[in-house]
Amino acid sequence: MKKKGIIFDLDGVIVDTAKYHYLAWKKLANELGFEFTEEQNEMFKGVSRKRCLEILLDIGQVKATQEQFDQWMVEKNEDYLAYIAQMDASEILPDVTKVLEYLKSKDVPIALGSASKNAKPILEKVGLLDYFDYLVDGNSVTKAKPDPEVFLIAAQKLGVNAEDCIVFEDAVAGIEAANNAKMTSIGIGDASVLSAADHNFKDFTEIDLGFIKNLLESR
Ligand code: BG6
Ligand code: MG
């Protein structure tokens, strides 16, 4: 059997932090005098903090000096971190731990592949850090999803060929990144939005462990 590796995105796959990102961005938008909707927040999934602020300022048609831009990035992150500080294991999305346990029992190496610079403290807060053999996050990449960089670094760390990696993702840009890396992409969320994925599930409760076993055993 070929050695396989598993890569998880964080926000929206392991924990539902998209709602906290949204609240923090919305607060900033409101302070700057415009609205920011949950629908618009969809564009922010999988996208770096810097790029999110650029899109937000475009939406509000706000011009910023470099100094303001940097200050708003800090402000948004401080608001976001205040939500993160309240997180605990109850915020792990349903059946994520079941899948992690299964992978551990099969000795399958696991990496995180996330755009977030807050990945480690979040995994610590919810008590899942120990499941991960490697973390590749917003601090370790130079190119954002849909560039495959984050997942290719993860594959390298796992010691597994890219085509033998399986990626769980909730963002369009993330599925594209996995596909660009020639990995097996599994979309978690709305199948019509994530139609480019190789497989689609609404959430982990829909994933049968037999399905994962088959993926691990396929050539
Ligand atoms: C991604 C989220 O995982 O991380 C994005 O989907 C977020 O919405 C990005 O902007 C960066 O996160 P952070 O925690 O570094 O601001
Ligand atoms: Mg995500």
PDB file of C-alpha atoms and ligand atoms in Angstrom:
ATOM      1  CA  MET A   1       0.000   0.000   0.000  1.00  0.00           C
ATOM      2  CA  LYS A   2       1.281   3.477  -0.864  1.00  0.00           C
ATOM      3  CA  LYS A   3       1.959   5.919   1.941  1.00  0.00           C
ATOM      4  CA  LYS A   4      -0.797   8.517   2.085  1.00  0.00           C
ATOM      5  CA  GLY A   5      -0.934  11.834   3.922  1.00  0.00           C
ATOM      6  CA  ILE A   6      -3.873  13.898   5.063  1.00  0.00           C
ATOM      7  CA  ILE A   7      -4.020  17.690   5.068  1.00  0.00           C
ATOM      8  CA  PHE A   8      -6.716  19.648   6.848  1.00  0.00           C
ATOM      9  CA  ASP A   9      -7.616  23.264   6.317  1.00  0.00           C
ATOM     10  CA  LEU A  10      -8.495  24.903   9.651  1.00  0.00           C
ATOM     11  CA  ASP A  11     -11.126  27.661   9.445  1.00  0.00           C
ATOM     12  CA  GLY A  12     -14.454  26.209   8.350  1.00  0.00           C
ATOM     13  CA  VAL A  13     -13.191  22.616   8.338  1.00  0.00           C
ATOM     14  CA  ILE A  14     -12.027  21.904  11.894  1.00  0.00           C
ATOM     15  CA  VAL A  15     -13.647  24.881  13.647  1.00  0.00           C
ATOM     16  CA  ASP A  16     -16.280  27.366  12.564  1.00  0.00           C
ATOM     17  CA  THR A  17     -14.097  30.444  12.978  1.00  0.00           C
ATOM     18  CA  ALA A  18     -15.502  32.021   9.787  1.00  0.00           C
ATOM     19  CA  LYS A  19     -18.199  33.572  11.986  1.00  0.00           C
ATOM     20  CA  TYR A  20     -15.566  35.271  14.172  1.00  0.00           C
ATOM     21  CA  HIS A  21     -13.608  36.492  11.154  1.00  0.00           C
ATOM     22  CA  TYR A  22     -16.916  37.875   9.860  1.00  0.00           C
ATOM     23  CA  LEU A  23     -17.810  39.680  13.091  1.00  0.00           C
ATOM     24  CA  ALA A  24     -14.355  41.267  13.313  1.00  0.00           C
ATOM     25  CA  TRP A  25     -14.408  42.435   9.667  1.00  0.00           C
ATOM     26  CA  LYS A  26     -17.994  43.682  10.037  1.00  0.00           C
ATOM     27  CA  LYS A  27     -17.025  45.762  13.069  1.00  0.00           C
ATOM     28  CA  LEU A  28     -14.218  47.400  11.114  1.00  0.00           C
ATOM     29  CA  ALA A  29     -16.492  48.032   8.105  1.00  0.00           C
ATOM     30  CA  ASN A  30     -19.124  49.615  10.340  1.00  0.00           C
ATOM     31  CA  GLU A  31     -16.508  51.816  11.978  1.00  0.00           C
ATOM     32  CA  LEU A  32     -15.438  52.936   8.513  1.00  0.00           C
ATOM     33  CA  GLY A  33     -19.076  53.710   7.701  1.00  0.00           C
ATOM     34  CA  PHE A  34     -20.322  50.869   5.513  1.00  0.00           C
ATOM     35  CA  GLU A  35     -22.060  47.487   5.715  1.00  0.00           C
ATOM     36  CA  PHE A  36     -20.413  44.103   5.250  1.00  0.00           C
ATOM     37  CA  THR A  37     -22.733  41.141   4.686  1.00  0.00           C
ATOM     38  CA  GLU A  38     -22.338  37.421   5.398  1.00  0.00           C
ATOM     39  CA  GLU A  39     -22.658  36.855   1.679  1.00  0.00           C
ATOM     40  CA  GLN A  40     -19.669  39.099   1.017  1.00  0.00           C
ATOM     41  CA  ASN A  41     -17.803  37.208   3.750  1.00  0.00           C
ATOM     42  CA  GLU A  42     -17.865  34.111   1.479  1.00  0.00           C
ATOM     43  CA  MET A  43     -15.169  35.822  -0.628  1.00  0.00           C
ATOM     44  CA  PHE A  44     -12.921  35.967   2.442  1.00  0.00           C
ATOM     45  CA  LYS A  45     -12.755  32.202   2.990  1.00  0.00           C
ATOM     46  CA  GLY A  46      -9.264  30.819   2.473  1.00  0.00           C
ATOM     47  CA  VAL A  47      -7.984  34.322   1.693  1.00  0.00           C
ATOM     48  CA  SER A  48      -5.087  35.949   3.595  1.00  0.00           C
ATOM     49  CA  ARG A  49      -5.768  38.687   6.154  1.00  0.00           C
ATOM     50  CA  LYS A  50      -4.066  41.305   3.974  1.00  0.00           C
ATOM     51  CA  ARG A  51      -6.055  40.368   0.887  1.00  0.00           C
ATOM     52  CA  CYS A  52      -9.280  40.365   2.942  1.00  0.00           C
ATOM     53  CA  LEU A  53      -8.640  43.968   4.027  1.00  0.00           C
ATOM     54  CA  GLU A  54      -7.942  44.988   0.430  1.00  0.00           C
ATOM     55  CA  ILE A  55     -11.276  43.466  -0.655  1.00  0.00           C
ATOM     56  CA  LEU A  56     -13.084  45.041   2.315  1.00  0.00           C
ATOM     57  CA  LEU A  57     -11.759  48.517   1.479  1.00  0.00           C
ATOM     58  CA  ASP A  58     -12.805  47.987  -2.151  1.00  0.00           C
ATOM     59  CA  ILE A  59     -16.323  47.094  -1.020  1.00  0.00           C
ATOM     60  CA  GLY A  60     -16.523  50.264   1.096  1.00  0.00           C
ATOM     61  CA  GLN A  61     -14.634  52.290  -1.500  1.00  0.00           C
ATOM     62  CA  VAL A  62     -12.333  53.466   1.261  1.00  0.00           C
ATOM     63  CA  LYS A  63      -8.855  54.704   0.454  1.00  0.00           C
ATOM     64  CA  ALA A  64      -6.183  54.034   3.069  1.00  0.00           C
ATOM     65  CA  THR A  65      -2.669  55.227   3.717  1.00  0.00           C
ATOM     66  CA  GLN A  66      -0.152  52.473   4.419  1.00  0.00           C
ATOM     67  CA  GLU A  67      -0.269  53.448   8.078  1.00  0.00           C
ATOM     68  CA  GLN A  68      -4.077  53.167   8.260  1.00  0.00           C
ATOM     69  CA  PHE A  69      -3.971  49.867   6.399  1.00  0.00           C
ATOM     70  CA  ASP A  70      -1.488  48.399   8.864  1.00  0.00           C
ATOM     71  CA  GLN A  71      -3.443  49.737  11.817  1.00  0.00           C
ATOM     72  CA  TRP A  72      -6.740  48.235  10.572  1.00  0.00           C
ATOM     73  CA  MET A  73      -5.053  44.853  10.052  1.00  0.00           C
ATOM     74  CA  VAL A  74      -3.931  44.935  13.691  1.00  0.00           C
ATOM     75  CA  GLU A  75      -7.327  46.129  14.906  1.00  0.00           C
ATOM     76  CA  LYS A  76      -9.210  43.400  13.065  1.00  0.00           C
ATOM     77  CA  ASN A  77      -6.864  40.733  14.383  1.00  0.00           C
ATOM     78  CA  GLU A  78      -7.175  41.971  17.966  1.00  0.00           C
ATOM     79  CA  ASP A  79     -10.975  41.766  17.723  1.00  0.00           C
ATOM     80  CA  TYR A  80     -10.705  38.299  16.174  1.00  0.00           C
ATOM     81  CA  LEU A  81      -8.315  37.131  18.913  1.00  0.00           C
ATOM     82  CA  ALA A  82     -10.796  38.262  21.569  1.00  0.00           C
ATOM     83  CA  TYR A  83     -13.274  35.730  20.128  1.00  0.00           C
ATOM     84  CA  ILE A  84     -10.588  33.046  19.883  1.00  0.00           C
ATOM     85  CA  ALA A  85      -9.723  33.536  23.554  1.00  0.00           C
ATOM     86  CA  GLN A  86     -13.235  32.284  24.417  1.00  0.00           C
ATOM     87  CA  MET A  87     -12.965  29.103  22.315  1.00  0.00           C
ATOM     88  CA  ASP A  88     -12.912  25.588  23.726  1.00  0.00           C
ATOM     89  CA  ALA A  89     -13.385  22.003  22.530  1.00  0.00           C
ATOM     90  CA  SER A  90     -17.139  22.553  22.115  1.00  0.00           C
ATOM     91  CA  GLU A  91     -16.319  24.533  18.955  1.00  0.00           C
ATOM     92  CA  ILE A  92     -14.749  21.600  17.133  1.00  0.00           C
ATOM     93  CA  LEU A  93     -17.070  20.865  14.210  1.00  0.00           C
ATOM     94  CA  PRO A  94     -19.071  17.604  14.497  1.00  0.00           C
ATOM     95  CA  ASP A  95     -17.210  14.339  13.854  1.00  0.00           C
ATOM     96  CA  VAL A  96     -13.864  16.039  13.134  1.00  0.00           C
ATOM     97  CA  THR A  97     -12.355  14.322  16.174  1.00  0.00           C
ATOM     98  CA  LYS A  98     -13.773  10.966  15.029  1.00  0.00           C
ATOM     99  CA  VAL A  99     -11.898  11.275  11.722  1.00  0.00           C
ATOM    100  CA  LEU A 100      -8.678  12.467  13.420  1.00  0.00           C
ATOM    101  CA  GLU A 101      -8.867   9.500  15.844  1.00  0.00           C
ATOM    102  CA  TYR A 102      -9.361   7.093  12.964  1.00  0.00           C
ATOM    103  CA  LEU A 103      -6.359   8.497  11.064  1.00  0.00           C
ATOM    104  CA  LYS A 104      -4.197   8.289  14.184  1.00  0.00           C
ATOM    105  CA  SER A 105      -5.259   4.665  14.735  1.00  0.00           C
ATOM    106  CA  LYS A 106      -4.066   3.917  11.187  1.00  0.00           C
ATOM    107  CA  ASP A 107      -0.767   5.825  11.695  1.00  0.00           C
ATOM    108  CA  VAL A 108      -1.571   8.160   8.816  1.00  0.00           C
ATOM    109  CA  PRO A 109       0.499  11.359   9.046  1.00  0.00           C
ATOM    110  CA  ILE A 110      -1.587  14.520   9.403  1.00  0.00           C
ATOM    111  CA  ALA A 111      -0.720  18.124   8.500  1.00  0.00           C
ATOM    112  CA  LEU A 112      -2.538  21.401   8.752  1.00  0.00           C
ATOM    113  CA  GLY A 113      -2.594  23.551   5.600  1.00  0.00           C
ATOM    114  CA  SER A 114      -4.111  26.899   6.513  1.00  0.00           C
ATOM    115  CA  ALA A 115      -3.828  30.534   5.443  1.00  0.00           C
ATOM    116  CA  SER A 116      -4.241  31.647   9.050  1.00  0.00           C
ATOM    117  CA  LYS A 117      -1.447  33.099  11.151  1.00  0.00           C
ATOM    118  CA  ASN A 118      -3.484  32.172  14.228  1.00  0.00           C
ATOM    119  CA  ALA A 119      -3.648  28.441  13.512  1.00  0.00           C
ATOM    120  CA  LYS A 120      -1.499  27.166  16.378  1.00  0.00           C
ATOM    121  CA  PRO A 121      -3.251  29.053  19.213  1.00  0.00           C
ATOM    122  CA  ILE A 122      -6.637  27.975  17.832  1.00  0.00           C
ATOM    123  CA  LEU A 123      -5.663  24.285  17.741  1.00  0.00           C
ATOM    124  CA  GLU A 124      -4.263  24.658  21.255  1.00  0.00           C
ATOM    125  CA  LYS A 125      -7.445  26.304  22.536  1.00  0.00           C
ATOM    126  CA  VAL A 126      -9.679  23.513  21.220  1.00  0.00           C
ATOM    127  CA  GLY A 127      -7.225  20.804  22.289  1.00  0.00           C
ATOM    128  CA  LEU A 128      -6.455  19.320  18.868  1.00  0.00           C
ATOM    129  CA  LEU A 129      -2.820  20.372  18.432  1.00  0.00           C
ATOM    130  CA  ASP A 130      -1.416  16.938  19.323  1.00  0.00           C
ATOM    131  CA  TYR A 131      -3.168  15.247  16.398  1.00  0.00           C
ATOM    132  CA  PHE A 132      -1.061  17.210  13.920  1.00  0.00           C
ATOM    133  CA  ASP A 133       2.375  16.041  12.881  1.00  0.00           C
ATOM    134  CA  TYR A 134       3.049  19.323  11.049  1.00  0.00           C
ATOM    135  CA  LEU A 135       1.509  22.766  10.852  1.00  0.00           C
ATOM    136  CA  VAL A 136       1.851  24.739   7.643  1.00  0.00           C
ATOM    137  CA  ASP A 137       0.089  28.069   8.101  1.00  0.00           C
ATOM    138  CA  GLY A 138       0.023  31.722   7.100  1.00  0.00           C
ATOM    139  CA  ASN A 139       3.412  32.207   8.741  1.00  0.00           C
ATOM    140  CA  SER A 140       5.125  29.639   6.513  1.00  0.00           C
ATOM    141  CA  VAL A 141       3.866  30.533   3.030  1.00  0.00           C
ATOM    142  CA  THR A 142       4.666  33.271   0.556  1.00  0.00           C
ATOM    143  CA  LYS A 143       1.869  32.541  -1.910  1.00  0.00           C
ATOM    144  CA  ALA A 144      -1.809  32.361  -1.021  1.00  0.00           C
ATOM    145  CA  LYS A 145      -4.347  29.705  -2.063  1.00  0.00           C
ATOM    146  CA  PRO A 146      -5.260  28.949  -4.895  1.00  0.00           C
ATOM    147  CA  ASP A 147      -1.484  28.685  -5.254  1.00  0.00           C
ATOM    148  CA  PRO A 148      -0.622  25.117  -4.181  1.00  0.00           C
ATOM    149  CA  GLU A 149       2.387  26.220  -2.083  1.00  0.00           C
ATOM    150  CA  VAL A 150       0.819  25.618   1.349  1.00  0.00           C
ATOM    151  CA  PHE A 151      -0.206  22.059   0.450  1.00  0.00           C
ATOM    152  CA  LEU A 152       3.042  21.236  -1.367  1.00  0.00           C
ATOM    153  CA  ILE A 153       5.046  22.263   1.715  1.00  0.00           C
ATOM    154  CA  ALA A 154       2.732  20.095   3.807  1.00  0.00           C
ATOM    155  CA  ALA A 155       3.276  17.091   1.497  1.00  0.00           C
ATOM    156  CA  GLN A 156       7.023  17.578   1.715  1.00  0.00           C
ATOM    157  CA  LYS A 157       6.904  17.657   5.516  1.00  0.00           C
ATOM    158  CA  LEU A 158       4.681  14.578   5.573  1.00  0.00           C
ATOM    159  CA  GLY A 159       7.167  12.804   3.314  1.00  0.00           C
ATOM    160  CA  VAL A 160       4.381  11.880   0.927  1.00  0.00           C
ATOM    161  CA  ASN A 161       4.059  12.509  -2.826  1.00  0.00           C
ATOM    162  CA  ALA A 162       1.613  15.312  -3.615  1.00  0.00           C
ATOM    163  CA  GLU A 163      -0.661  12.967  -5.561  1.00  0.00           C
ATOM    164  CA  ASP A 164      -0.914  10.739  -2.483  1.00  0.00           C
ATOM    165  CA  CYS A 165      -2.230  13.556  -0.273  1.00  0.00           C
ATOM    166  CA  ILE A 166      -5.879  14.049   0.578  1.00  0.00           C
ATOM    167  CA  VAL A 167      -7.032  17.579   1.402  1.00  0.00           C
ATOM    168  CA  PHE A 168     -10.115  18.650   3.362  1.00  0.00           C
ATOM    169  CA  GLU A 169     -11.151  22.199   2.409  1.00  0.00           C
ATOM    170  CA  ASP A 170     -14.167  24.504   2.724  1.00  0.00           C
ATOM    171  CA  ALA A 171     -13.000  27.346   0.455  1.00  0.00           C
ATOM    172  CA  VAL A 172     -13.141  27.592  -3.327  1.00  0.00           C
ATOM    173  CA  ALA A 173      -9.560  28.905  -3.356  1.00  0.00           C
ATOM    174  CA  GLY A 174      -8.514  25.956  -1.167  1.00  0.00           C
ATOM    175  CA  ILE A 175     -10.052  23.340  -3.455  1.00  0.00           C
ATOM    176  CA  GLU A 176      -8.322  25.011  -6.392  1.00  0.00           C
ATOM    177  CA  ALA A 177      -5.023  24.954  -4.468  1.00  0.00           C
ATOM    178  CA  ALA A 178      -5.418  21.215  -3.743  1.00  0.00           C
ATOM    179  CA  ASN A 179      -6.303  20.519  -7.370  1.00  0.00           C
ATOM    180  CA  ASN A 180      -3.332  22.611  -8.524  1.00  0.00           C
ATOM    181  CA  ALA A 181      -1.130  20.471  -6.267  1.00  0.00           C
ATOM    182  CA  LYS A 182      -2.614  17.327  -7.946  1.00  0.00           C
ATOM    183  CA  MET A 183      -3.954  16.125  -4.600  1.00  0.00           C
ATOM    184  CA  THR A 184      -7.311  14.504  -3.888  1.00  0.00           C
ATOM    185  CA  SER A 185      -9.620  17.361  -2.874  1.00  0.00           C
ATOM    186  CA  ILE A 186     -12.536  16.902  -0.528  1.00  0.00           C
ATOM    187  CA  GLY A 187     -14.967  19.800  -0.288  1.00  0.00           C
ATOM    188  CA  ILE A 188     -16.592  20.370   3.086  1.00  0.00           C
ATOM    189  CA  GLY A 189     -19.676  22.556   2.719  1.00  0.00           C
ATOM    190  CA  ASP A 190     -21.964  23.501  -0.129  1.00  0.00           C
ATOM    191  CA  ALA A 191     -21.326  21.118  -3.043  1.00  0.00           C
ATOM    192  CA  SER A 192     -22.611  23.638  -5.581  1.00  0.00           C
ATOM    193  CA  VAL A 193     -20.007  26.168  -4.403  1.00  0.00           C
ATOM    194  CA  LEU A 194     -17.217  23.564  -4.132  1.00  0.00           C
ATOM    195  CA  SER A 195     -18.075  21.755  -7.369  1.00  0.00           C
ATOM    196  CA  ALA A 196     -14.394  21.584  -8.400  1.00  0.00           C
ATOM    197  CA  ALA A 197     -13.673  19.140  -5.540  1.00  0.00           C
ATOM    198  CA  ASP A 198     -13.091  15.430  -6.230  1.00  0.00           C
ATOM    199  CA  HIS A 199     -15.567  14.544  -3.460  1.00  0.00           C
ATOM    200  CA  ASN A 200     -18.137  16.626  -1.598  1.00  0.00           C
ATOM    201  CA  PHE A 201     -19.637  16.394   1.867  1.00  0.00           C
ATOM    202  CA  LYS A 202     -21.770  18.857   3.768  1.00  0.00           C
ATOM    203  CA  ASP A 203     -19.758  18.168   6.925  1.00  0.00           C
ATOM    204  CA  PHE A 204     -17.811  15.365   8.608  1.00  0.00           C
ATOM    205  CA  THR A 205     -20.968  13.687   9.952  1.00  0.00           C
ATOM    206  CA  GLU A 206     -21.652  12.694   6.313  1.00  0.00           C
ATOM    207  CA  ILE A 207     -18.260  10.999   5.960  1.00  0.00           C
ATOM    208  CA  ASP A 208     -18.219   7.293   6.532  1.00  0.00           C
ATOM    209  CA  LEU A 209     -14.901   5.936   7.855  1.00  0.00           C
ATOM    210  CA  GLY A 210     -15.130   3.288   5.121  1.00  0.00           C
ATOM    211  CA  PHE A 211     -14.835   6.083   2.574  1.00  0.00           C
ATOM    212  CA  ILE A 212     -11.596   7.281   4.159  1.00  0.00           C
ATOM    213  CA  LYS A 213     -10.304   3.717   4.399  1.00  0.00           C
ATOM    214  CA  ASN A 214     -10.908   3.306   0.661  1.00  0.00           C
ATOM    215  CA  LEU A 215      -9.071   6.541  -0.122  1.00  0.00           C
ATOM    216  CA  LEU A 216      -6.118   5.438   2.005  1.00  0.00           C
ATOM    217  CA  GLU A 217      -5.994   2.059   0.307  1.00  0.00           C
ATOM    218  CA  SER A 218      -6.505   3.244  -3.274  1.00  0.00           C
ATOM    219  CA  ARG A 219      -3.404   3.370  -5.482  1.00  0.00           C
TER     220      ARG A 219
HETATM  221  C1  BG6 B   1      -8.214  31.476   6.435  1.00  0.00           C
HETATM  222  C2  BG6 B   1      -9.614  32.037   6.542  1.00  0.00           C
HETATM  223  O1  BG6 B   1      -8.182  30.186   6.970  1.00  0.00           O
HETATM  224  O2  BG6 B   1      -7.302  32.302   7.159  1.00  0.00           O
HETATM  225  C3  BG6 B   1      -9.631  33.485   6.056  1.00  0.00           C
HETATM  226  O3  BG6 B   1     -10.497  31.243   5.759  1.00  0.00           O
HETATM  227  C4  BG6 B   1      -8.616  34.291   6.849  1.00  0.00           C
HETATM  228  O4  BG6 B   1     -10.919  34.011   6.191  1.00  0.00           O
HETATM  229  C5  BG6 B   1      -7.241  33.648   6.704  1.00  0.00           C
HETATM  230  O5  BG6 B   1      -8.582  35.631   6.369  1.00  0.00           O
HETATM  231  C6  BG6 B   1      -6.170  34.403   7.514  1.00  0.00           C
HETATM  232  O6  BG6 B   1      -6.445  34.254   8.870  1.00  0.00           O
HETATM  233  P1  BG6 B   1      -5.701  35.026  10.043  1.00  0.00           P
HETATM  234  O7  BG6 B   1      -6.108  34.255  11.268  1.00  0.00           O
HETATM  235  O8  BG6 B   1      -4.247  34.946   9.779  1.00  0.00           O
HETATM  236  O9  BG6 B   1      -6.215  36.423  10.028  1.00  0.00           O
HETATM  237 MG    MG B   2     -11.185  27.318   5.404  1.00  0.00          MG
END
